[in-house]
């Protein structure tokens, strides 16, 4: 009998029973510790997000673990939810030994316009959760582009806390200014403000909802720029001005205002006041057109639409790039804008880089 078992297991008769048992056990499927952590991370994140939101898990991990699709209930009884057509991508990481630290962030110039220039006399100390992320993951995010938000969500398995940061913005606003040669490294330290905690409360979901709308925002920005250029063409300020009339110009402005108001960007950005200003101005434009304009008023009305209403609409794109994309990052501006009640700007006696440059300029000029 023992000899037949040996042949069946592919072993020689000289092998012992323990050898046979070990050989059979080696073929059993196993789960790695990383797989267990991944499953726990998904469970924790699912508990933190609204129940109506859907997590679509990806198969093989090529830098994106899942996409979260946003839904809202359409009835008070919460029996039916409809998609908002909004989503954000997730790089999900779980750790049972998250390293917490403090990051000192200095005041700085606008890194979207020039090199990093810090004022070391002003700073904010930010509590952060550290995570070492593969550079290949960052390069994948960069290839996806700014309009496709990818959030790094770090799960502390021990405490079941979840923290987020937008990798697209972190890459452009933090990593590239501070370490332009990061591509040559195997991994990069990501510092996530612990204030960016995902909790099942609406106020803690504001950032996630804003990221979900990002693609819609960029589409609206393109539309606003086109519309302003056509308004300028109707004013005779652009070459190749077509034959037009006052009636056609008013019809065009009516179409532009209605089209802009139909953009699904106004809801969910209530916290960003310039959005509310532009929304009300578009409603006023439409009301003025429907109320009727005298022929003598039309040129002044087109000028108002161009230099005020659509100027501010187009400026939303500038503010979005310069300010909004820095929200919720471990920087001074982000702290003051995202958490104004918590971000305390401190002063030091150090000579800032700004002052050093000014002193150098004075000496050289003298």
mmCIF file of N, CA and C in Angstrom, residues 113-175:
data_model
loop_
_atom_site.group_PDB
_atom_site.id
_atom_site.type_symbol
_atom_site.label_atom_id
_atom_site.label_comp_id
_atom_site.label_asym_id
_atom_site.label_seq_id
_atom_site.Cartn_x
_atom_site.Cartn_y
_atom_site.Cartn_z
ATOM 1 N N UNK A 113 4.176 78.658 -11.783
ATOM 2 C CA UNK A 113 4.702 79.743 -12.627
ATOM 3 C C UNK A 113 6.224 79.809 -12.645
ATOM 4 N N UNK A 114 6.876 79.130 -11.720
ATOM 5 C CA UNK A 114 8.332 79.226 -11.675
ATOM 6 C C UNK A 114 8.939 78.216 -10.729
ATOM 7 N N UNK A 115 10.248 78.350 -10.504
ATOM 8 C CA UNK A 115 10.971 77.436 -9.641
ATOM 9 C C UNK A 115 10.550 77.618 -8.187
ATOM 10 N N UNK A 116 10.823 76.583 -7.399
ATOM 11 C CA UNK A 116 10.487 76.621 -5.981
ATOM 12 C C UNK A 116 11.313 77.690 -5.273
ATOM 13 N N UNK A 117 10.629 78.589 -4.591
ATOM 14 C CA UNK A 117 11.284 79.656 -3.834
ATOM 15 C C UNK A 117 10.561 79.773 -2.504
ATOM 16 N N UNK A 118 11.206 79.330 -1.436
ATOM 17 C CA UNK A 118 10.559 79.257 -0.143
ATOM 18 C C UNK A 118 10.929 80.434 0.760
ATOM 19 N N UNK A 119 9.981 80.838 1.566
ATOM 20 C CA UNK A 119 10.195 81.843 2.599
ATOM 21 C C UNK A 119 10.282 81.103 3.929
ATOM 22 N N UNK A 120 11.500 80.849 4.389
ATOM 23 C CA UNK A 120 11.694 80.033 5.580
ATOM 24 C C UNK A 120 11.362 80.769 6.875
ATOM 25 N N UNK A 121 10.941 82.015 6.768
ATOM 26 C CA UNK A 121 10.537 82.746 7.973
ATOM 27 C C UNK A 121 9.069 82.498 8.322
ATOM 28 N N UNK A 122 8.337 81.834 7.421
ATOM 29 C CA UNK A 122 6.936 81.506 7.655
ATOM 30 C C UNK A 122 6.727 80.024 7.371
ATOM 31 N N UNK A 123 6.070 79.349 8.292
ATOM 32 C CA UNK A 123 5.893 77.911 8.105
ATOM 33 C C UNK A 123 4.658 77.408 8.838
ATOM 34 N N UNK A 124 4.267 76.192 8.466
ATOM 35 C CA UNK A 124 3.194 75.466 9.135
ATOM 36 C C UNK A 124 3.691 74.043 9.370
ATOM 37 N N UNK A 125 3.505 73.539 10.576
ATOM 38 C CA UNK A 125 3.837 72.150 10.882
ATOM 39 C C UNK A 125 2.591 71.300 10.678
ATOM 40 N N UNK A 126 2.703 70.300 9.798
ATOM 41 C CA UNK A 126 1.546 69.503 9.392
ATOM 42 C C UNK A 126 1.750 68.053 9.819
ATOM 43 N N UNK A 127 0.792 67.508 10.529
ATOM 44 C CA UNK A 127 0.829 66.084 10.877
ATOM 45 C C UNK A 127 0.509 65.268 9.631
ATOM 46 N N UNK A 128 1.372 64.309 9.330
ATOM 47 C CA UNK A 128 1.225 63.537 8.099
ATOM 48 C C UNK A 128 1.372 62.043 8.374
ATOM 49 N N UNK A 129 0.840 61.269 7.446
ATOM 50 C CA UNK A 129 1.062 59.817 7.412
ATOM 51 C C UNK A 129 1.961 59.543 6.212
ATOM 52 N N UNK A 130 3.086 58.880 6.452
ATOM 53 C CA UNK A 130 4.070 58.648 5.398
ATOM 54 C C UNK A 130 3.830 57.323 4.681
ATOM 55 N N UNK A 131 4.079 57.355 3.369
ATOM 56 C CA UNK A 131 4.018 56.111 2.598
ATOM 57 C C UNK A 131 5.013 56.194 1.452
ATOM 58 N N UNK A 132 5.781 55.129 1.289
ATOM 59 C CA UNK A 132 6.778 55.056 0.218
ATOM 60 C C UNK A 132 6.117 54.446 -1.012
ATOM 61 N N UNK A 133 5.954 55.245 -2.059
ATOM 62 C CA UNK A 133 5.243 54.804 -3.270
ATOM 63 C C UNK A 133 6.219 54.609 -4.414
ATOM 64 N N UNK A 134 6.012 53.548 -5.167
ATOM 65 C CA UNK A 134 6.873 53.273 -6.325
ATOM 66 C C UNK A 134 6.782 54.409 -7.336
ATOM 67 N N UNK A 135 7.933 54.787 -7.874
ATOM 68 C CA UNK A 135 7.966 55.840 -8.888
ATOM 69 C C UNK A 135 7.177 55.431 -10.123
ATOM 70 N N UNK A 136 7.162 54.144 -10.435
ATOM 71 C CA UNK A 136 6.395 53.666 -11.599
ATOM 72 C C UNK A 136 4.918 54.010 -11.450
ATOM 73 N N UNK A 137 4.395 53.971 -10.225
ATOM 74 C CA UNK A 137 2.994 54.343 -9.994
ATOM 75 C C UNK A 137 2.790 55.833 -10.259
ATOM 76 N N UNK A 138 3.744 56.651 -9.845
ATOM 77 C CA UNK A 138 3.645 58.094 -10.081
ATOM 78 C C UNK A 138 3.694 58.409 -11.569
ATOM 79 N N UNK A 139 4.530 57.700 -12.302
ATOM 80 C CA UNK A 139 4.633 57.942 -13.743
ATOM 81 C C UNK A 139 3.352 57.520 -14.450
ATOM 82 N N UNK A 140 2.700 56.470 -13.952
ATOM 83 C CA UNK A 140 1.407 56.061 -14.514
ATOM 84 C C UNK A 140 0.375 57.160 -14.319
ATOM 85 N N UNK A 141 0.354 57.745 -13.121
ATOM 86 C CA UNK A 141 -0.566 58.850 -12.831
ATOM 87 C C UNK A 141 -0.291 60.031 -13.747
ATOM 88 N N UNK A 142 0.979 60.334 -13.954
ATOM 89 C CA UNK A 142 1.340 61.459 -14.811
ATOM 90 C C UNK A 142 0.856 61.235 -16.241
ATOM 91 N N UNK A 143 0.932 60.003 -16.722
ATOM 92 C CA UNK A 143 0.485 59.703 -18.079
ATOM 93 C C UNK A 143 -1.028 59.827 -18.219
ATOM 94 N N UNK A 144 -1.768 59.557 -17.152
ATOM 95 C CA UNK A 144 -3.225 59.671 -17.208
ATOM 96 C C UNK A 144 -3.666 61.118 -17.396
ATOM 97 N N UNK A 145 -2.870 62.072 -16.912
ATOM 98 C CA UNK A 145 -3.192 63.482 -17.103
ATOM 99 C C UNK A 145 -3.929 64.083 -15.913
ATOM 100 N N UNK A 146 -3.970 65.398 -15.891
ATOM 101 C CA UNK A 146 -4.528 66.131 -14.764
ATOM 102 C C UNK A 146 -6.024 65.910 -14.600
ATOM 103 N N UNK A 147 -6.734 65.725 -15.701
ATOM 104 C CA UNK A 147 -8.197 65.648 -15.642
ATOM 105 C C UNK A 147 -8.705 64.315 -15.109
ATOM 106 N N UNK A 148 -7.810 63.351 -14.913
ATOM 107 C CA UNK A 148 -8.199 62.038 -14.385
ATOM 108 C C UNK A 148 -7.630 61.913 -12.975
ATOM 109 N N UNK A 149 -8.380 62.292 -11.955
ATOM 110 C CA UNK A 149 -7.835 62.300 -10.593
ATOM 111 C C UNK A 149 -7.578 60.889 -10.058
ATOM 112 N N UNK A 150 -6.361 60.692 -9.574
ATOM 113 C CA UNK A 150 -5.988 59.425 -8.950
ATOM 114 C C UNK A 150 -5.638 59.721 -7.491
ATOM 115 N N UNK A 151 -6.380 59.126 -6.576
ATOM 116 C CA UNK A 151 -6.145 59.357 -5.162
ATOM 117 C C UNK A 151 -5.355 58.200 -4.567
ATOM 118 N N UNK A 152 -4.295 58.533 -3.854
ATOM 119 C CA UNK A 152 -3.647 57.538 -3.014
ATOM 120 C C UNK A 152 -4.437 57.500 -1.713
ATOM 121 N N UNK A 153 -5.015 56.354 -1.408
ATOM 122 C CA UNK A 153 -5.758 56.185 -0.156
ATOM 123 C C UNK A 153 -4.987 55.188 0.698
ATOM 124 N N UNK A 154 -4.510 55.669 1.824
ATOM 125 C CA UNK A 154 -3.719 54.856 2.738
ATOM 126 C C UNK A 154 -4.596 54.402 3.902
ATOM 127 N N UNK A 155 -4.658 53.104 4.096
ATOM 128 C CA UNK A 155 -5.454 52.516 5.171
ATOM 129 C C UNK A 155 -4.524 52.088 6.309
ATOM 130 N N UNK A 156 -4.756 52.633 7.488
ATOM 131 C CA UNK A 156 -4.066 52.165 8.680
ATOM 132 C C UNK A 156 -4.871 50.984 9.220
ATOM 133 N N UNK A 157 -4.370 49.788 8.983
ATOM 134 C CA UNK A 157 -5.121 48.584 9.336
ATOM 135 C C UNK A 157 -5.295 48.458 10.849
ATOM 136 N N UNK A 158 -4.337 48.952 11.613
ATOM 137 C CA UNK A 158 -4.423 48.847 13.072
ATOM 138 C C UNK A 158 -5.555 49.700 13.636
ATOM 139 N N UNK A 159 -5.707 50.921 13.125
ATOM 140 C CA UNK A 159 -6.723 51.845 13.654
ATOM 141 C C UNK A 159 -7.953 51.940 12.758
ATOM 142 N N UNK A 160 -7.851 51.348 11.536
ATOM 143 C CA UNK A 160 -8.920 51.398 10.533
ATOM 144 C C UNK A 160 -9.242 52.845 10.132
ATOM 145 N N UNK A 161 -8.226 53.686 10.085
ATOM 146 C CA UNK A 161 -8.372 55.045 9.569
ATOM 147 C C UNK A 161 -7.942 55.061 8.104
ATOM 148 N N UNK A 162 -8.535 55.961 7.323
ATOM 149 C CA UNK A 162 -8.240 56.062 5.898
ATOM 150 C C UNK A 162 -7.897 57.509 5.556
ATOM 151 N N UNK A 163 -6.775 57.710 4.871
ATOM 152 C CA UNK A 163 -6.310 59.042 4.496
ATOM 153 C C UNK A 163 -6.130 59.114 2.981
ATOM 154 N N UNK A 164 -6.369 60.301 2.414
ATOM 155 C CA UNK A 164 -6.274 60.452 0.959
ATOM 156 C C UNK A 164 -5.392 61.638 0.584
ATOM 157 N N UNK A 165 -4.833 61.554 -0.611
ATOM 158 C CA UNK A 165 -4.195 62.702 -1.241
ATOM 159 C C UNK A 165 -4.264 62.477 -2.744
ATOM 160 N N UNK A 166 -4.451 63.560 -3.505
ATOM 161 C CA UNK A 166 -4.540 63.455 -4.971
ATOM 162 C C UNK A 166 -3.128 63.395 -5.545
ATOM 163 N N UNK A 167 -2.782 62.267 -6.147
ATOM 164 C CA UNK A 167 -1.429 62.080 -6.653
ATOM 165 C C UNK A 167 -1.112 62.990 -7.831
ATOM 166 N N UNK A 168 -2.104 63.282 -8.679
ATOM 167 C CA UNK A 168 -1.858 64.196 -9.807
ATOM 168 C C UNK A 168 -1.344 65.532 -9.298
ATOM 169 N N UNK A 169 -2.019 66.059 -8.269
ATOM 170 C CA UNK A 169 -1.667 67.366 -7.731
ATOM 171 C C UNK A 169 -0.391 67.294 -6.906
ATOM 172 N N UNK A 170 -0.242 66.225 -6.140
ATOM 173 C CA UNK A 170 0.958 66.055 -5.319
ATOM 174 C C UNK A 170 2.210 66.004 -6.196
ATOM 175 N N UNK A 171 2.084 65.322 -7.317
ATOM 176 C CA UNK A 171 3.219 65.200 -8.233
ATOM 177 C C UNK A 171 3.648 66.557 -8.765
ATOM 178 N N UNK A 172 2.693 67.363 -9.221
ATOM 179 C CA UNK A 172 3.020 68.643 -9.847
ATOM 180 C C UNK A 172 3.332 69.748 -8.849
ATOM 181 N N UNK A 173 2.659 69.713 -7.683
ATOM 182 C CA UNK A 173 2.787 70.814 -6.730
ATOM 183 C C UNK A 173 3.811 70.562 -5.627
ATOM 184 N N UNK A 174 4.172 69.294 -5.409
ATOM 185 C CA UNK A 174 5.105 68.981 -4.324
ATOM 186 C C UNK A 174 6.358 68.281 -4.847
ATOM 187 N N UNK A 175 6.170 67.142 -5.519
ATOM 188 C CA UNK A 175 7.336 66.336 -5.905
ATOM 189 C C UNK A 175 8.204 67.040 -6.942
#
